[in-house]
């Protein structure tokens, strides 16, 4: 086809259909495994998800896991909270080592009560020597708490508070859109 020559509509659709089919056939062979997490590894995400459920446990209302707190933290660590990513990448393995040192079992094998007790030890700084530096466990726990609460109570557009769970729990109007909530 020469430049400036018009292409017939029928020809255009044929070429487009062949191109779309080829993309489907060849594209499926080139699928790259997509990562779900932006900042976390799978293991880190599971650990943060467990921690969020320990910090904000489910009762008559859903807890941190349902609210997608881990999604919030992951998304924020890949954006505005990037400065905390190193703290997570450093603190989560230390927490896992603390579980091994205190209970001789990996975090995921601990009971809910043991996980909660371990987090309480972090909060107090009552951790085995050699795993955490002075005050580091308390700081990391405070960071976890702060981010879990933000993920649970913050606007869903940031990745947490799935289905407005905290808004419903608190009896707030939802969706919370500035200037659009109507009062009767």
Tab-separated table of N, CA and C in Angstrom:
chain	number	residue	atom	x	y	z
A	1	UNK	N	0.846	-1.166	0.000
A	1	UNK	CA	0.000	0.000	0.000
A	1	UNK	C	0.895	1.234	0.000
A	2	UNK	N	0.551	2.105	-0.846
A	2	UNK	CA	1.326	3.347	-0.949
A	2	UNK	C	0.791	4.385	0.031
A	3	UNK	N	1.640	5.264	0.379
A	3	UNK	CA	1.259	6.341	1.281
A	3	UNK	C	0.154	7.187	0.658
A	4	UNK	N	-0.851	7.514	1.454
A	4	UNK	CA	-1.948	8.321	0.972
A	4	UNK	C	-3.079	7.501	0.392
A	5	UNK	N	-2.857	6.207	0.161
A	5	UNK	CA	-3.896	5.345	-0.382
A	5	UNK	C	-4.875	4.989	0.731
A	6	UNK	N	-6.156	5.041	0.429
A	6	UNK	CA	-7.171	4.744	1.439
A	6	UNK	C	-7.293	3.245	1.618
A	7	UNK	N	-7.584	2.856	2.821
A	7	UNK	CA	-7.779	1.445	3.127
A	7	UNK	C	-9.283	1.215	3.265
A	8	UNK	N	-9.757	0.150	2.661
A	8	UNK	CA	-11.172	-0.163	2.729
A	8	UNK	C	-11.547	-0.593	4.152
A	9	UNK	N	-12.745	-0.252	4.560
A	9	UNK	CA	-13.205	-0.584	5.906
A	9	UNK	C	-13.134	-2.081	6.160
A	10	UNK	N	-13.549	-2.868	5.155
A	10	UNK	CA	-13.533	-4.320	5.304
A	10	UNK	C	-12.095	-4.835	5.509
A	11	UNK	N	-11.180	-4.285	4.770
A	11	UNK	CA	-9.774	-4.674	4.913
A	11	UNK	C	-9.260	-4.291	6.300
A	12	UNK	N	-9.646	-3.106	6.727
A	12	UNK	CA	-9.219	-2.663	8.064
A	12	UNK	C	-9.698	-3.645	9.145
A	13	UNK	N	-10.971	-4.062	9.085
A	13	UNK	CA	-11.484	-4.993	10.091
A	13	UNK	C	-10.804	-6.358	10.007
A	14	UNK	N	-10.518	-6.830	8.794
A	14	UNK	CA	-9.817	-8.112	8.657
A	14	UNK	C	-8.430	-8.045	9.296
A	15	UNK	N	-7.711	-7.000	8.962
A	15	UNK	CA	-6.355	-6.858	9.507
A	15	UNK	C	-6.418	-6.711	11.028
A	16	UNK	N	-7.379	-5.959	11.523
A	16	UNK	CA	-7.516	-5.776	12.972
A	16	UNK	C	-7.853	-7.083	13.671
A	17	UNK	N	-8.745	-7.878	13.058
A	17	UNK	CA	-9.126	-9.159	13.660
A	17	UNK	C	-7.941	-10.111	13.714
A	18	UNK	N	-7.157	-10.161	12.628
A	18	UNK	CA	-5.978	-11.019	12.604
A	18	UNK	C	-4.974	-10.547	13.646
A	19	UNK	N	-4.787	-9.252	13.758
A	19	UNK	CA	-3.832	-8.722	14.734
A	19	UNK	C	-4.281	-9.030	16.167
A	20	UNK	N	-5.583	-8.902	16.434
A	20	UNK	CA	-6.095	-9.196	17.790
A	20	UNK	C	-5.942	-10.678	18.093
A	21	UNK	N	-6.244	-11.539	17.113
A	21	UNK	CA	-6.091	-12.980	17.339
A	21	UNK	C	-4.629	-13.337	17.578
A	22	UNK	N	-3.744	-12.734	16.798
A	22	UNK	CA	-2.313	-13.011	16.965
A	22	UNK	C	-1.833	-12.541	18.333
A	23	UNK	N	-2.320	-11.424	18.775
A	23	UNK	CA	-1.922	-10.927	20.095
A	23	UNK	C	-2.382	-11.879	21.187
A	24	UNK	N	-3.580	-12.454	20.998
A	24	UNK	CA	-4.087	-13.410	21.991
A	24	UNK	C	-3.272	-14.681	22.008
A	25	UNK	N	-2.914	-15.184	20.829
A	25	UNK	CA	-2.148	-16.421	20.737
A	25	UNK	C	-0.723	-16.215	21.218
A	26	UNK	N	-0.065	-15.220	20.669
A	26	UNK	CA	1.340	-14.997	21.036
A	26	UNK	C	1.469	-14.344	22.402
A	27	UNK	N	0.512	-13.540	22.742
A	27	UNK	CA	0.580	-12.865	24.033
A	27	UNK	C	0.432	-13.825	25.193
A	28	UNK	N	-0.389	-14.880	25.019
A	28	UNK	CA	-0.577	-15.814	26.128
A	28	UNK	C	0.685	-16.594	26.413
A	29	UNK	N	1.527	-16.796	25.391
A	29	UNK	CA	2.782	-17.500	25.617
A	29	UNK	C	3.818	-16.640	26.298
A	30	UNK	N	3.587	-15.360	26.305
A	30	UNK	CA	4.564	-14.441	26.876
A	30	UNK	C	4.092	-13.872	28.202
A	31	UNK	N	3.123	-14.534	28.800
A	31	UNK	CA	2.608	-13.986	30.054
A	31	UNK	C	3.688	-13.970	31.116
A	32	UNK	N	3.814	-12.860	31.701
A	32	UNK	CA	4.748	-12.702	32.800
A	32	UNK	C	3.942	-12.800	34.095
A	33	UNK	N	4.468	-13.534	35.017
A	33	UNK	CA	3.757	-13.666	36.283
A	33	UNK	C	3.628	-12.300	36.936
A	34	UNK	N	2.409	-11.940	37.231
A	34	UNK	CA	2.164	-10.646	37.846
A	34	UNK	C	2.271	-10.764	39.344
A	35	UNK	N	2.901	-9.808	39.890
A	35	UNK	CA	3.002	-9.743	41.339
A	35	UNK	C	1.797	-9.006	41.869
A	36	UNK	N	1.250	-9.544	42.931
A	36	UNK	CA	0.123	-8.865	43.532
A	36	UNK	C	0.587	-7.666	44.340
A	37	UNK	N	1.746	-7.816	44.937
A	37	UNK	CA	2.209	-6.797	45.887
A	37	UNK	C	3.187	-5.853	45.240
A	38	UNK	N	3.115	-4.628	45.654
A	38	UNK	CA	3.995	-3.599	45.108
A	38	UNK	C	5.294	-3.512	45.891
A	39	UNK	N	5.198	-3.495	47.204
A	39	UNK	CA	6.381	-3.304	48.050
A	39	UNK	C	6.748	-4.566	48.826
A	40	UNK	N	5.761	-5.399	49.103
A	40	UNK	CA	5.981	-6.597	49.918
A	40	UNK	C	6.260	-7.823	49.059
A	41	UNK	N	6.982	-8.771	49.641
A	41	UNK	CA	7.044	-10.110	49.060
A	41	UNK	C	5.774	-10.831	49.536
A	42	UNK	N	5.528	-11.998	49.002
A	42	UNK	CA	4.350	-12.767	49.441
A	42	UNK	C	4.432	-13.051	50.939
A	43	UNK	N	5.604	-13.453	51.417
A	43	UNK	CA	5.765	-13.784	52.836
A	43	UNK	C	5.568	-12.554	53.714
A	44	UNK	N	6.109	-11.425	53.285
A	44	UNK	CA	5.933	-10.190	54.069
A	44	UNK	C	4.459	-9.799	54.113
A	45	UNK	N	3.787	-9.920	52.979
A	45	UNK	CA	2.375	-9.550	52.931
A	45	UNK	C	1.539	-10.441	53.857
A	46	UNK	N	1.829	-11.742	53.873
A	46	UNK	CA	1.088	-12.643	54.775
A	46	UNK	C	1.325	-12.254	56.224
A	47	UNK	N	2.559	-11.921	56.553
A	47	UNK	CA	2.882	-11.544	57.923
A	47	UNK	C	2.175	-10.244	58.318
A	48	UNK	N	2.213	-9.255	57.453
A	48	UNK	CA	1.540	-7.981	57.754
A	48	UNK	C	0.035	-8.193	57.836
A	49	UNK	N	-0.498	-9.053	57.000
A	49	UNK	CA	-1.936	-9.358	57.058
A	49	UNK	C	-2.297	-9.987	58.409
A	50	UNK	N	-1.476	-10.930	58.856
A	50	UNK	CA	-1.706	-11.536	60.185
A	50	UNK	C	-1.609	-10.488	61.289
A	51	UNK	N	-0.592	-9.646	61.204
A	51	UNK	CA	-0.396	-8.625	62.232
A	51	UNK	C	-1.584	-7.670	62.260
A	52	UNK	N	-2.079	-7.295	61.090
A	52	UNK	CA	-3.221	-6.364	61.060
A	52	UNK	C	-4.443	-6.980	61.730
A	53	UNK	N	-4.593	-8.294	61.583
A	53	UNK	CA	-5.732	-8.960	62.236
A	53	UNK	C	-5.520	-9.084	63.740
A	54	UNK	N	-4.279	-9.127	64.179
A	54	UNK	CA	-3.989	-9.162	65.618
A	54	UNK	C	-4.176	-7.777	66.223
A	55	UNK	N	-3.783	-6.735	65.510
A	55	UNK	CA	-3.909	-5.370	66.033
A	55	UNK	C	-5.365	-4.906	65.994
A	56	UNK	N	-6.076	-5.259	64.938
A	56	UNK	CA	-7.499	-4.915	64.823
A	56	UNK	C	-8.248	-6.222	64.597
A	57	UNK	N	-8.517	-6.950	65.675
A	57	UNK	CA	-9.150	-8.268	65.505
A	57	UNK	C	-10.632	-8.153	65.127
A	58	UNK	N	-11.083	-9.167	64.440
A	58	UNK	CA	-12.503	-9.242	64.107
A	58	UNK	C	-13.287	-9.556	65.362
A	59	UNK	N	-14.417	-8.918	65.516
A	59	UNK	CA	-15.373	-9.269	66.573
A	59	UNK	C	-16.746	-9.228	65.912
A	60	UNK	N	-17.648	-8.423	66.393
A	60	UNK	CA	-18.927	-8.317	65.693
A	60	UNK	C	-18.755	-7.559	64.373
A	61	UNK	N	-17.633	-6.874	64.241
A	61	UNK	CA	-17.291	-6.181	62.997
A	61	UNK	C	-16.025	-6.802	62.425
A	62	UNK	N	-15.865	-6.722	61.123
A	62	UNK	CA	-14.649	-7.269	60.519
A	62	UNK	C	-13.397	-6.557	61.030
A	63	UNK	N	-12.284	-7.277	61.017
A	63	UNK	CA	-11.028	-6.733	61.501
A	63	UNK	C	-10.118	-6.250	60.382
A	64	UNK	N	-8.849	-6.146	60.731
A	64	UNK	CA	-7.862	-5.611	59.811
A	64	UNK	C	-7.701	-6.414	58.543
A	65	UNK	N	-7.830	-7.731	58.647
A	65	UNK	CA	-7.675	-8.570	57.449
A	65	UNK	C	-8.760	-8.264	56.436
A	66	UNK	N	-10.005	-8.269	56.889
A	66	UNK	CA	-11.104	-8.013	55.969
A	66	UNK	C	-10.995	-6.613	55.374
A	67	UNK	N	-10.586	-5.663	56.201
A	67	UNK	CA	-10.513	-4.270	55.746
A	67	UNK	C	-9.409	-4.045	54.715
A	68	UNK	N	-8.545	-5.034	54.527
A	68	UNK	CA	-7.485	-4.883	53.531
A	68	UNK	C	-6.373	-3.951	53.984
A	69	UNK	N	-6.095	-3.981	55.282
A	69	UNK	CA	-5.045	-3.118	55.820
A	69	UNK	C	-3.711	-3.386	55.125
A	70	UNK	N	-3.421	-4.652	54.847
A	70	UNK	CA	-2.156	-4.969	54.166
A	70	UNK	C	-2.110	-4.336	52.772
A	71	UNK	N	-3.248	-4.248	52.097
A	71	UNK	CA	-3.287	-3.598	50.788
A	71	UNK	C	-2.956	-2.114	50.921
A	72	UNK	N	-3.523	-1.506	51.965
A	72	UNK	CA	-3.242	-0.098	52.213
A	72	UNK	C	-1.747	0.123	52.443
A	73	UNK	N	-1.173	-0.670	53.348
A	73	UNK	CA	0.244	-0.474	53.682
A	73	UNK	C	1.118	-0.723	52.466
A	74	UNK	N	0.827	-1.792	51.733
A	74	UNK	CA	1.615	-2.104	50.538
A	74	UNK	C	1.552	-0.964	49.537
A	75	UNK	N	0.370	-0.464	49.306
A	75	UNK	CA	0.212	0.626	48.343
A	75	UNK	C	0.937	1.890	48.806
A	76	UNK	N	0.856	2.171	50.092
A	76	UNK	CA	1.504	3.381	50.602
A	76	UNK	C	3.029	3.255	50.592
A	77	UNK	N	3.525	2.048	50.852
A	77	UNK	CA	4.983	1.859	50.835
A	77	UNK	C	5.553	2.031	49.431
A	78	UNK	N	4.712	1.853	48.439
A	78	UNK	CA	5.148	2.056	47.061
A	78	UNK	C	4.878	3.483	46.613
A	79	UNK	N	4.440	4.319	47.524
A	79	UNK	CA	4.140	5.711	47.186
A	79	UNK	C	4.595	6.645	48.283
A	80	UNK	N	3.635	7.302	48.901
A	80	UNK	CA	4.003	8.346	49.868
A	80	UNK	C	4.758	7.844	51.108
A	81	UNK	N	4.610	6.566	51.456
A	81	UNK	CA	5.308	6.033	52.637
A	81	UNK	C	6.558	5.243	52.252
A	82	UNK	N	7.081	5.506	51.099
A	82	UNK	CA	8.262	4.784	50.631
A	82	UNK	C	9.400	4.845	51.651
A	83	UNK	N	9.451	5.936	52.386
A	83	UNK	CA	10.532	6.096	53.372
A	83	UNK	C	10.451	5.053	54.487
A	84	UNK	N	9.298	4.386	54.637
A	84	UNK	CA	9.155	3.347	55.664
A	84	UNK	C	9.404	1.933	55.128
A	85	UNK	N	9.578	1.798	53.848
A	85	UNK	CA	9.735	0.460	53.255
A	85	UNK	C	10.917	-0.281	53.869
A	86	UNK	N	12.020	0.406	54.072
A	86	UNK	CA	13.197	-0.251	54.660
A	86	UNK	C	12.892	-0.728	56.077
A	87	UNK	N	12.100	0.034	56.817
A	87	UNK	CA	11.731	-0.386	58.183
A	87	UNK	C	10.955	-1.697	58.143
A	88	UNK	N	10.055	-1.835	57.170
A	88	UNK	CA	9.293	-3.080	57.042
A	88	UNK	C	10.194	-4.232	56.600
A	89	UNK	N	11.038	-3.972	55.608
A	89	UNK	CA	11.906	-5.041	55.101
A	89	UNK	C	12.914	-5.489	56.157
A	90	UNK	N	13.230	-4.604	57.078
A	90	UNK	CA	14.140	-4.944	58.170
A	90	UNK	C	13.379	-5.526	59.371
A	91	UNK	N	12.247	-4.933	59.699
A	91	UNK	CA	11.516	-5.326	60.902
A	91	UNK	C	10.770	-6.649	60.790
A	92	UNK	N	10.219	-6.936	59.637
A	92	UNK	CA	9.439	-8.176	59.506
A	92	UNK	C	10.296	-9.431	59.687
A	93	UNK	N	11.487	-9.497	59.098
A	93	UNK	CA	12.335	-10.674	59.388
A	93	UNK	C	12.753	-10.745	60.858
A	94	UNK	N	12.961	-9.586	61.471
A	94	UNK	CA	13.304	-9.598	62.898
A	94	UNK	C	12.126	-10.134	63.720
A	95	UNK	N	10.923	-9.747	63.336
A	95	UNK	CA	9.743	-10.264	64.026
A	95	UNK	C	9.653	-11.779	63.854
A	96	UNK	N	9.924	-12.252	62.656
A	96	UNK	CA	9.891	-13.703	62.418
A	96	UNK	C	10.953	-14.409	63.265
A	97	UNK	N	12.134	-13.818	63.352
A	97	UNK	CA	13.197	-14.417	64.186
A	97	UNK	C	12.813	-14.371	65.662
A	98	UNK	N	12.117	-13.315	66.073
A	98	UNK	CA	11.666	-13.217	67.459
A	98	UNK	C	10.674	-14.343	67.775
A	99	UNK	N	9.780	-14.619	66.842
A	99	UNK	CA	8.826	-15.723	67.041
A	99	UNK	C	9.564	-17.035	67.222
A	100	UNK	N	10.574	-17.251	66.403
A	100	UNK	CA	11.377	-18.486	66.522
A	100	UNK	C	12.106	-18.541	67.861
A	101	UNK	N	12.650	-17.403	68.286
A	101	UNK	CA	13.417	-17.379	69.530
A	101	UNK	C	12.536	-17.561	70.757
A	102	UNK	N	11.361	-16.963	70.750
A	102	UNK	CA	10.487	-17.000	71.928
A	102	UNK	C	9.675	-18.288	71.984
A	103	UNK	N	9.132	-18.713	70.860
A	103	UNK	CA	8.212	-19.855	70.860
A	103	UNK	C	8.757	-21.080	70.119
A	104	UNK	N	9.956	-20.992	69.606
A	104	UNK	CA	10.555	-22.097	68.849
A	104	UNK	C	9.648	-22.558	67.716
A	105	UNK	N	8.976	-21.612	67.107
A	105	UNK	CA	8.088	-21.926	65.980
A	105	UNK	C	7.977	-20.687	65.100
A	106	UNK	N	7.747	-20.902	63.813
A	106	UNK	CA	7.553	-19.735	62.946
A	106	UNK	C	6.240	-19.025	63.270
A	107	UNK	N	6.181	-17.761	62.932
A	107	UNK	CA	5.010	-16.924	63.230
A	107	UNK	C	3.716	-17.601	62.799
A	108	UNK	N	3.690	-18.140	61.603
A	108	UNK	CA	2.442	-18.700	61.069
A	108	UNK	C	1.980	-19.945	61.816
A	109	UNK	N	2.867	-20.562	62.586
A	109	UNK	CA	2.484	-21.743	63.373
A	109	UNK	C	2.014	-21.363	64.774
A	110	UNK	N	2.162	-20.102	65.143
A	110	UNK	CA	1.740	-19.685	66.484
A	110	UNK	C	0.223	-19.556	66.539
A	111	UNK	N	-0.312	-19.760	67.726
A	111	UNK	CA	-1.749	-19.552	67.918
A	111	UNK	C	-2.029	-18.048	67.893
A	112	UNK	N	-3.300	-17.697	67.772
A	112	UNK	CA	-3.666	-16.279	67.801
A	112	UNK	C	-3.173	-15.634	69.088
A	113	UNK	N	-3.363	-16.353	70.187
A	113	UNK	CA	-2.942	-15.816	71.477
A	113	UNK	C	-1.430	-15.593	71.504
A	114	UNK	N	-0.660	-16.543	70.987
A	114	UNK	CA	0.799	-16.399	70.978
A	114	UNK	C	1.243	-15.241	70.088
A	115	UNK	N	0.572	-15.068	68.964
A	115	UNK	CA	0.913	-13.940	68.094
A	115	UNK	C	0.633	-12.616	68.789
A	116	UNK	N	-0.518	-12.543	69.442
A	116	UNK	CA	-0.861	-11.316	70.168
A	116	UNK	C	0.139	-11.059	71.287
A	117	UNK	N	0.507	-12.100	72.007
A	117	UNK	CA	1.475	-11.975	73.099
A	117	UNK	C	2.831	-11.519	72.575
A	118	UNK	N	3.216	-12.022	71.420
A	118	UNK	CA	4.493	-11.621	70.831
A	118	UNK	C	4.476	-10.142	70.436
A	119	UNK	N	3.351	-9.690	69.888
A	119	UNK	CA	3.239	-8.270	69.539
A	119	UNK	C	3.261	-7.408	70.792
A	120	UNK	N	2.660	-7.899	71.875
A	120	UNK	CA	2.703	-7.158	73.143
A	120	UNK	C	4.144	-7.041	73.641
A	121	UNK	N	4.915	-8.094	73.441
A	121	UNK	CA	6.328	-8.032	73.827
A	121	UNK	C	7.070	-7.002	72.985
A	122	UNK	N	6.767	-6.948	71.708
A	122	UNK	CA	7.377	-5.922	70.852
A	122	UNK	C	7.029	-4.528	71.355
A	123	UNK	N	5.758	-4.347	71.690
A	123	UNK	CA	5.303	-3.039	72.167
A	123	UNK	C	6.071	-2.601	73.408
A	124	UNK	N	6.359	-3.550	74.297
A	124	UNK	CA	7.073	-3.235	75.539
A	124	UNK	C	8.590	-3.202	75.332
A	125	UNK	N	9.033	-3.715	74.215
A	125	UNK	CA	10.469	-3.827	73.987
A	125	UNK	C	11.056	-5.019	74.717
A	126	UNK	N	10.199	-5.929	75.131
A	126	UNK	CA	10.607	-7.135	75.855
A	126	UNK	C	10.903	-8.248	74.854
A	127	UNK	N	12.029	-8.105	74.162
A	127	UNK	CA	12.393	-9.051	73.107
A	127	UNK	C	13.760	-9.649	73.403
A	128	UNK	N	14.025	-10.819	72.866
A	128	UNK	CA	15.327	-11.444	73.103
A	128	UNK	C	16.476	-10.577	72.583
A	129	UNK	N	17.568	-10.610	73.290
A	129	UNK	CA	18.738	-9.831	72.870
A	129	UNK	C	19.313	-10.399	71.576
A	130	UNK	N	19.910	-9.511	70.810
A	130	UNK	CA	20.583	-9.929	69.597
A	130	UNK	C	19.734	-9.895	68.345
A	131	UNK	N	18.438	-9.706	68.493
A	131	UNK	CA	17.579	-9.645	67.310
A	131	UNK	C	17.250	-8.192	66.969
A	132	UNK	N	16.895	-7.437	67.983
A	132	UNK	CA	16.531	-6.029	67.806
A	132	UNK	C	17.582	-5.155	68.482
A	133	UNK	N	17.770	-3.985	67.933
A	133	UNK	CA	18.620	-2.998	68.590
A	133	UNK	C	17.769	-2.266	69.630
A	134	UNK	N	18.426	-1.560	70.527
A	134	UNK	CA	17.743	-0.867	71.619
A	134	UNK	C	16.602	0.025	71.102
A	135	UNK	N	15.390	-0.231	71.564
A	135	UNK	CA	14.232	0.587	71.210
A	135	UNK	C	13.645	0.309	69.835
A	136	UNK	N	14.310	-0.489	69.039
A	136	UNK	CA	13.880	-0.734	67.668
A	136	UNK	C	12.558	-1.512	67.607
A	137	UNK	N	12.387	-2.480	68.501
A	137	UNK	CA	11.152	-3.278	68.492
A	137	UNK	C	9.942	-2.399	68.797
A	138	UNK	N	10.076	-1.533	69.783
A	138	UNK	CA	8.957	-0.633	70.127
A	138	UNK	C	8.639	0.309	68.965
A	139	UNK	N	9.670	0.843	68.346
A	139	UNK	CA	9.450	1.749	67.208
A	139	UNK	C	8.762	1.023	66.054
A	140	UNK	N	9.184	-0.193	65.795
A	140	UNK	CA	8.577	-0.939	64.699
A	140	UNK	C	7.123	-1.269	65.013
A	141	UNK	N	6.851	-1.649	66.255
A	141	UNK	CA	5.472	-1.934	66.625
A	141	UNK	C	4.609	-0.673	66.504
A	142	UNK	N	5.137	0.454	66.939
A	142	UNK	CA	4.382	1.715	66.830
A	142	UNK	C	4.078	2.034	65.367
A	143	UNK	N	5.052	1.780	64.490
A	143	UNK	CA	4.846	2.007	63.058
A	143	UNK	C	3.753	1.084	62.521
A	144	UNK	N	3.821	-0.192	62.902
A	144	UNK	CA	2.788	-1.151	62.476
A	144	UNK	C	1.406	-0.700	62.936
A	145	UNK	N	1.306	-0.317	64.213
A	145	UNK	CA	0.006	0.124	64.746
A	145	UNK	C	-0.519	1.328	63.992
A	146	UNK	N	0.340	2.307	63.818
A	146	UNK	CA	-0.080	3.535	63.141
A	146	UNK	C	-0.591	3.229	61.737
A	147	UNK	N	0.135	2.415	60.999
A	147	UNK	CA	-0.273	2.120	59.623
A	147	UNK	C	-1.515	1.226	59.580
A	148	UNK	N	-1.631	0.316	60.534
A	148	UNK	CA	-2.839	-0.529	60.587
A	148	UNK	C	-4.071	0.331	60.852
A	149	UNK	N	-3.961	1.262	61.768
A	149	UNK	CA	-5.102	2.124	62.073
A	149	UNK	C	-5.447	3.018	60.888
A	150	UNK	N	-4.427	3.530	60.220
A	150	UNK	CA	-4.690	4.345	59.026
A	150	UNK	C	-5.375	3.516	57.941
A	151	UNK	N	-4.926	2.280	57.778
A	151	UNK	CA	-5.518	1.414	56.758
A	151	UNK	C	-6.938	1.009	57.091
A	152	UNK	N	-7.248	0.949	58.366
A	152	UNK	CA	-8.581	0.530	58.779
A	152	UNK	C	-9.574	1.699	58.761
A	153	UNK	N	-9.117	2.848	59.249
A	153	UNK	CA	-10.038	3.978	59.391
A	153	UNK	C	-9.952	5.004	58.267
A	154	UNK	N	-8.947	4.904	57.424
A	154	UNK	CA	-8.773	5.898	56.366
A	154	UNK	C	-9.735	5.702	55.214
A	155	UNK	N	-9.758	6.622	54.286
A	155	UNK	CA	-10.624	6.494	53.112
A	155	UNK	C	-10.249	5.272	52.275
A	156	UNK	N	-11.247	4.544	51.791
A	156	UNK	CA	-10.975	3.341	50.982
A	156	UNK	C	-10.162	3.608	49.721
A	157	UNK	N	-10.172	4.809	49.233
A	157	UNK	CA	-9.432	5.093	47.996
A	157	UNK	C	-7.927	4.898	48.160
A	158	UNK	N	-7.458	4.774	49.407
A	158	UNK	CA	-6.039	4.560	49.651
A	158	UNK	C	-5.693	3.081	49.786
A	159	UNK	N	-6.663	2.204	49.604
A	159	UNK	CA	-6.371	0.777	49.575
A	159	UNK	C	-6.897	-0.017	50.754
A	160	UNK	N	-7.232	0.609	51.849
A	160	UNK	CA	-7.756	-0.105	53.010
A	160	UNK	C	-9.239	0.191	53.197
A	161	UNK	N	-9.726	-0.102	54.396
A	161	UNK	CA	-11.120	0.180	54.751
A	161	UNK	C	-12.079	-0.369	53.695
A	162	UNK	N	-11.846	-1.630	53.326
A	162	UNK	CA	-12.650	-2.283	52.286
A	162	UNK	C	-14.125	-2.228	52.651
A	163	UNK	N	-14.919	-1.922	51.695
A	163	UNK	CA	-16.374	-1.831	51.836
A	163	UNK	C	-16.777	-0.856	52.943
A	164	UNK	N	-15.932	0.120	53.213
A	164	UNK	CA	-16.235	1.148	54.221
A	164	UNK	C	-16.497	0.528	55.589
A	165	UNK	N	-15.768	-0.545	55.883
A	165	UNK	CA	-16.043	-1.318	57.090
A	165	UNK	C	-15.967	-0.472	58.350
A	166	UNK	N	-14.971	0.390	58.463
A	166	UNK	CA	-14.875	1.192	59.691
A	166	UNK	C	-15.944	2.276	59.715
A	167	UNK	N	-16.302	2.803	58.566
A	167	UNK	CA	-17.355	3.818	58.523
A	167	UNK	C	-18.673	3.202	58.981
A	168	UNK	N	-18.955	1.987	58.502
A	168	UNK	CA	-20.194	1.322	58.911
A	168	UNK	C	-20.165	1.020	60.401
A	169	UNK	N	-18.998	0.592	60.895
A	169	UNK	CA	-18.875	0.283	62.317
A	169	UNK	C	-19.146	1.525	63.157
A	170	UNK	N	-18.661	2.671	62.714
A	170	UNK	CA	-18.821	3.910	63.461
A	170	UNK	C	-20.158	4.601	63.172
A	171	UNK	N	-20.912	4.074	62.219
A	171	UNK	CA	-22.200	4.662	61.880
A	171	UNK	C	-22.074	5.935	61.068
A	172	UNK	N	-20.972	6.073	60.341
A	172	UNK	CA	-20.779	7.259	59.508
A	172	UNK	C	-21.468	7.071	58.166
A	173	UNK	N	-21.854	8.189	57.579
A	173	UNK	CA	-22.381	8.140	56.217
A	173	UNK	C	-21.289	7.630	55.299
A	174	UNK	N	-21.683	6.938	54.278
A	174	UNK	CA	-20.704	6.543	53.286
A	174	UNK	C	-21.379	6.511	51.933
A	175	UNK	N	-20.712	6.729	50.877
A	175	UNK	CA	-19.299	7.073	50.817
A	175	UNK	C	-19.073	8.498	51.299
A	176	UNK	N	-17.963	8.688	51.961
A	176	UNK	CA	-17.600	10.004	52.459
A	176	UNK	C	-16.996	10.800	51.323
A	177	UNK	N	-17.772	11.656	50.755
A	177	UNK	CA	-17.280	12.527	49.701
A	177	UNK	C	-17.482	13.950	50.192
A	178	UNK	N	-16.426	14.674	50.256
A	178	UNK	CA	-16.485	16.019	50.806
A	178	UNK	C	-17.514	16.840	50.052
A	179	UNK	N	-18.448	17.404	50.790
A	179	UNK	CA	-19.449	18.276	50.203
A	179	UNK	C	-20.647	17.571	49.616
A	180	UNK	N	-20.680	16.241	49.629
A	180	UNK	CA	-21.804	15.539	49.002
A	180	UNK	C	-22.670	14.785	49.987
A	181	UNK	N	-22.259	14.654	51.218
A	181	UNK	CA	-23.100	13.957	52.178
A	181	UNK	C	-24.291	14.838	52.523
A	182	UNK	N	-25.430	14.257	52.429
A	182	UNK	CA	-26.657	14.993	52.683
A	182	UNK	C	-27.143	14.713	54.087
A	183	UNK	N	-27.545	15.714	54.754
A	183	UNK	CA	-28.164	15.556	56.077
A	183	UNK	C	-29.644	15.844	55.901
A	184	UNK	N	-30.481	14.957	56.390
A	184	UNK	CA	-31.929	15.142	56.257
A	184	UNK	C	-32.444	16.065	57.327
